CSV table of C-alpha atoms in Angstrom, one decimal:
chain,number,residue,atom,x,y,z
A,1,UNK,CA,141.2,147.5,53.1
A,2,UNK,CA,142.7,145.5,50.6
A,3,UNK,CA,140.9,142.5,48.8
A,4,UNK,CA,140.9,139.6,50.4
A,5,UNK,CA,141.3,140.9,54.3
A,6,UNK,CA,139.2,140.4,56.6
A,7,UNK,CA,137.1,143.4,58.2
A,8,UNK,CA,138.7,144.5,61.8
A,9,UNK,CA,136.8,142.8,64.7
A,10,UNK,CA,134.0,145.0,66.2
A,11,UNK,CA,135.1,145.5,70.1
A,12,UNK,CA,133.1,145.8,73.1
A,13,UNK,CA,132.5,149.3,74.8
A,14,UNK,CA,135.3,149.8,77.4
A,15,UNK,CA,132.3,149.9,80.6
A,16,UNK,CA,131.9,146.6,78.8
A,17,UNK,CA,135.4,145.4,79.2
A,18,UNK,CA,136.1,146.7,82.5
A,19,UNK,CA,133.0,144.5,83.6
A,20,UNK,CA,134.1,141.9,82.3
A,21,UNK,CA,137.4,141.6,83.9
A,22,UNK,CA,136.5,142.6,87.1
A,23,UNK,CA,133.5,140.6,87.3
A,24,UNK,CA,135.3,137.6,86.3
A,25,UNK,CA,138.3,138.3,88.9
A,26,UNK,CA,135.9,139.0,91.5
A,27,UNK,CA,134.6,135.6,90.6
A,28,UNK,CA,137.6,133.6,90.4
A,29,UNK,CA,138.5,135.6,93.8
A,30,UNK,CA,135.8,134.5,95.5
A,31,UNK,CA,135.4,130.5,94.5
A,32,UNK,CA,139.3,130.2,95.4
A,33,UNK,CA,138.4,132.0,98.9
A,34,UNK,CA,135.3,130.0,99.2
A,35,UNK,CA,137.4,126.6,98.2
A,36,UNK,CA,139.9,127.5,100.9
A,37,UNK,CA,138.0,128.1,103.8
A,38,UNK,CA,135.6,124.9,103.4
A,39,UNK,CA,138.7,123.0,104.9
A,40,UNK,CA,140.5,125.4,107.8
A,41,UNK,CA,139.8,124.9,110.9
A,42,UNK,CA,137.9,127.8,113.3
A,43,UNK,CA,140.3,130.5,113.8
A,44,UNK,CA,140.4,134.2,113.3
A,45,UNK,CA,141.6,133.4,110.1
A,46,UNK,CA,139.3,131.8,109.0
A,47,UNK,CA,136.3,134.2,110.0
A,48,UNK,CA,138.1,137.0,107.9
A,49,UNK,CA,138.0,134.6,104.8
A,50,UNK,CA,134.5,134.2,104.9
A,51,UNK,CA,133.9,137.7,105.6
A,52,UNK,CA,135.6,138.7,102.3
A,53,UNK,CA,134.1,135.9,101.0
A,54,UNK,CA,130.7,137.1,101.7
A,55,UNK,CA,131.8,141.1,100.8
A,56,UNK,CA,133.3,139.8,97.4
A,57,UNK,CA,129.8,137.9,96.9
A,58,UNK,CA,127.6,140.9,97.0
A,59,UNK,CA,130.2,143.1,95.0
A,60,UNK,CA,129.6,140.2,92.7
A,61,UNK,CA,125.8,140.8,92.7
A,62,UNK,CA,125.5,143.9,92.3
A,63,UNK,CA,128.5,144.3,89.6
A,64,UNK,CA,126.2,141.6,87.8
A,65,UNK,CA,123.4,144.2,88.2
A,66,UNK,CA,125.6,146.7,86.3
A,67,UNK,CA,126.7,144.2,84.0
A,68,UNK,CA,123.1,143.0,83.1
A,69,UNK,CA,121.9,146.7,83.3
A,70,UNK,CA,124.3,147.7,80.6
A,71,UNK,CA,124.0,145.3,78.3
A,72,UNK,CA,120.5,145.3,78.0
A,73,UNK,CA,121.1,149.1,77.0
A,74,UNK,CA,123.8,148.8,75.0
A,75,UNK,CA,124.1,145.8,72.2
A,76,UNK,CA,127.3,143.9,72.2
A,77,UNK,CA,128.8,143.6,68.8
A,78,UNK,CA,127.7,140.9,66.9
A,79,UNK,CA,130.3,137.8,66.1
A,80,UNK,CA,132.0,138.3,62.9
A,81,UNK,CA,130.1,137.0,59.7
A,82,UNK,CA,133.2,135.2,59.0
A,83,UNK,CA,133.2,133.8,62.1
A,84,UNK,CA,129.6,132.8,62.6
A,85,UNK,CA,130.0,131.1,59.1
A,86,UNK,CA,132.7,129.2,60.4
A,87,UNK,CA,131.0,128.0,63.5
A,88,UNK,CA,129.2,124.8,62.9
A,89,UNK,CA,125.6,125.3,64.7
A,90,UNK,CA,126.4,123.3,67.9
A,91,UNK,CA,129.4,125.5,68.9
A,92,UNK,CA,126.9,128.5,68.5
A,93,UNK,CA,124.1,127.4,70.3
A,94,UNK,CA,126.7,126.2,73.0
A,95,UNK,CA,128.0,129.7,73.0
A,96,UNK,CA,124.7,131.4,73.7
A,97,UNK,CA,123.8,128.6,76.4
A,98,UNK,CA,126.9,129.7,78.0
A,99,UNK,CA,127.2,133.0,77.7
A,100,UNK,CA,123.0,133.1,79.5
A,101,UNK,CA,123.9,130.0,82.1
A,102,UNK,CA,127.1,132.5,83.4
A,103,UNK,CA,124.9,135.2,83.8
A,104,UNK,CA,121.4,133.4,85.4
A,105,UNK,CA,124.9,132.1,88.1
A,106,UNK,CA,126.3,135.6,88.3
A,107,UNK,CA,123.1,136.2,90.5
A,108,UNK,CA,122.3,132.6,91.6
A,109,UNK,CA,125.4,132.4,93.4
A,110,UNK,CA,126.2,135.2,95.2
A,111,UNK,CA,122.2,134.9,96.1
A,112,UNK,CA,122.0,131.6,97.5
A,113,UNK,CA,125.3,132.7,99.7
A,114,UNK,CA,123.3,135.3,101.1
A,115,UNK,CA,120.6,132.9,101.6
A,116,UNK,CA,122.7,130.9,103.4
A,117,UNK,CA,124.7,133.4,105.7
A,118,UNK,CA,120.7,134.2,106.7
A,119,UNK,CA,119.7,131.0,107.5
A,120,UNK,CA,122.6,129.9,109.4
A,121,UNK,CA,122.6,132.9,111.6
A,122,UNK,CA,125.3,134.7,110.7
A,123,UNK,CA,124.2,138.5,109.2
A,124,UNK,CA,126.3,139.9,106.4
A,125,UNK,CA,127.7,143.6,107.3
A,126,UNK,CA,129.5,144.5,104.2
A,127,UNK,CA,132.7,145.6,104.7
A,128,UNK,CA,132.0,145.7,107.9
A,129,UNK,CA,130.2,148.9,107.8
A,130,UNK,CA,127.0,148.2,106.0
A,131,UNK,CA,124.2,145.3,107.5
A,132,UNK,CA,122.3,143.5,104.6
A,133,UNK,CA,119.2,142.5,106.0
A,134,UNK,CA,118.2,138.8,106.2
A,135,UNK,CA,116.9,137.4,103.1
A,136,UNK,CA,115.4,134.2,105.6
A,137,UNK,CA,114.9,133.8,109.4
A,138,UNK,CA,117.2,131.3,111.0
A,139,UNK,CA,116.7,127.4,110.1
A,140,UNK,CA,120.5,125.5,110.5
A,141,UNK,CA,118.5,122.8,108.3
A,142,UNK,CA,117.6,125.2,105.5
A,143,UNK,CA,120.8,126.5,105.7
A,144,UNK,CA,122.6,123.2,105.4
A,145,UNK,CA,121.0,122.2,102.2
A,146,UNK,CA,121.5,126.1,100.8
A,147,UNK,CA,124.7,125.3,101.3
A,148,UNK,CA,125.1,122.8,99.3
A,149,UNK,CA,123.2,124.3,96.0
A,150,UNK,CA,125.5,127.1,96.7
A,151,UNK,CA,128.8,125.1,96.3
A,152,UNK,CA,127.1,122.9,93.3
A,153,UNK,CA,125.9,126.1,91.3
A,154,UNK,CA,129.5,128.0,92.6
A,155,UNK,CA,131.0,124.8,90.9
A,156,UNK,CA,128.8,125.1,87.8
A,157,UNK,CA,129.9,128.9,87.5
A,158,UNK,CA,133.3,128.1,87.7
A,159,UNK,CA,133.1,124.9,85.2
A,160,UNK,CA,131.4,127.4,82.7
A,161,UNK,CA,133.9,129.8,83.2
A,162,UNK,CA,136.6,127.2,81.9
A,163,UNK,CA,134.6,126.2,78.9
A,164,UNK,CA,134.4,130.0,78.3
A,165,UNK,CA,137.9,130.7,78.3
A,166,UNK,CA,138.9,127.4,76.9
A,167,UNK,CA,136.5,128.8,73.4
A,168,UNK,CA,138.1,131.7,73.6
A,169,UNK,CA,141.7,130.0,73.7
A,170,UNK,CA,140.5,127.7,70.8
A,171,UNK,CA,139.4,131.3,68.6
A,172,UNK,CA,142.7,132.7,69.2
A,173,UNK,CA,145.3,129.9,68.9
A,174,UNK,CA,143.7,127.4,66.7
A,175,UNK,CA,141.1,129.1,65.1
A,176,UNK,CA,143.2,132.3,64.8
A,177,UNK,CA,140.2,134.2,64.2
A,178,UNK,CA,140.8,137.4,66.2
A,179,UNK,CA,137.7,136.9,67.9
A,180,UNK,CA,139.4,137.5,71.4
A,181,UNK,CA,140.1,141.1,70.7
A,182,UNK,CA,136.4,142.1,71.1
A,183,UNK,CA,137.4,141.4,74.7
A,184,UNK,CA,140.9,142.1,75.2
A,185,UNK,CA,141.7,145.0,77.7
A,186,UNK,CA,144.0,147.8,76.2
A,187,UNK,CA,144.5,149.3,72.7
């Protein structure tokens, strides 16, 4: 390396990488399904969305589970001393906040889904072979006002998403840092 360059960017593991990108199109998946069928009418249609809307939900759980499960094993590379340097101290306390918020909703979400799906009644068979037990008995008022936390924290996942990808924009157009490539699928 000459002098003067800056040291190549530390990537994540691939099983890192490969979580990430599914998780996060399991996620966006799943909020445009959810978004969609708030508004259709009752029709067969309509049941089928929900369904994979409630089988996407518990992949997202428990792809969470390995997601959580391997990075508490295995440490993520640490940002760039460059980089850190650069980053005044709000931007890198916002970055942690986000990074732990996305990953406390990762479970809260898909959680309070199932919660829901228990208290309104309707049992979760996923994909259509396996039955998840009830996390609740039945109560439609419960399940009204689950409903709603589950939308609002759904919402909050999907707002933190956007700031998250909207950093990472920032790092690799205006920044031009390189930071992205720790992520970046390929090479």
């Amino acid at each position: 390396m000459k002098t003067g360059q800056n040291p190549p960017i530390q990537r994540y593991s691939t099983v890192a990488i490969v979580l990430h990108w599914v998780l996060a199109l399991a996620i966006l998946t799943a909020f445009v399904v959810g978004v969609t069928v708030e508004d259709m009418p009752l029709s067969p249609s309509k049941i089928k969305l929900i369904n994979w809307h409630k089988w996407a939900g518990i992949a997202i759980l428990l792809l969470s589970v390995l997601r959580l499960a391997w990075r508490l094993t295995h440490r993520p590379p640490a940002l760039p001393e460059r980089i850190q340097q650069a980053m005044p101290g709000w931007q890198t306390q916002a970055y942690h906040a986000t990074h732990h918020l996305m990953y406390a909703l990762f479970f809260v979400v898909p959680l309070l889904g199932w919660a829901y799906s228990s208290a309104k009644g309707y049992p979760i068979v996923w994909f259509g072979v396996l039955p998840l037990p009830d996390l609740m008995p039945v109560n439609k008022e419960l399940a009204d006002s689950i409903k709603e936390l589950h939308g609002a924290a759904a919402f909050a996942l999907i707002g933190l998403v956007a700031l998250h990808v909207g950093a990472a924009l920032k790092h690799q157009f205006i920044d031009k840092d390189g930071l992205l490539e720790r992520m970046r699928p390929g090479r």
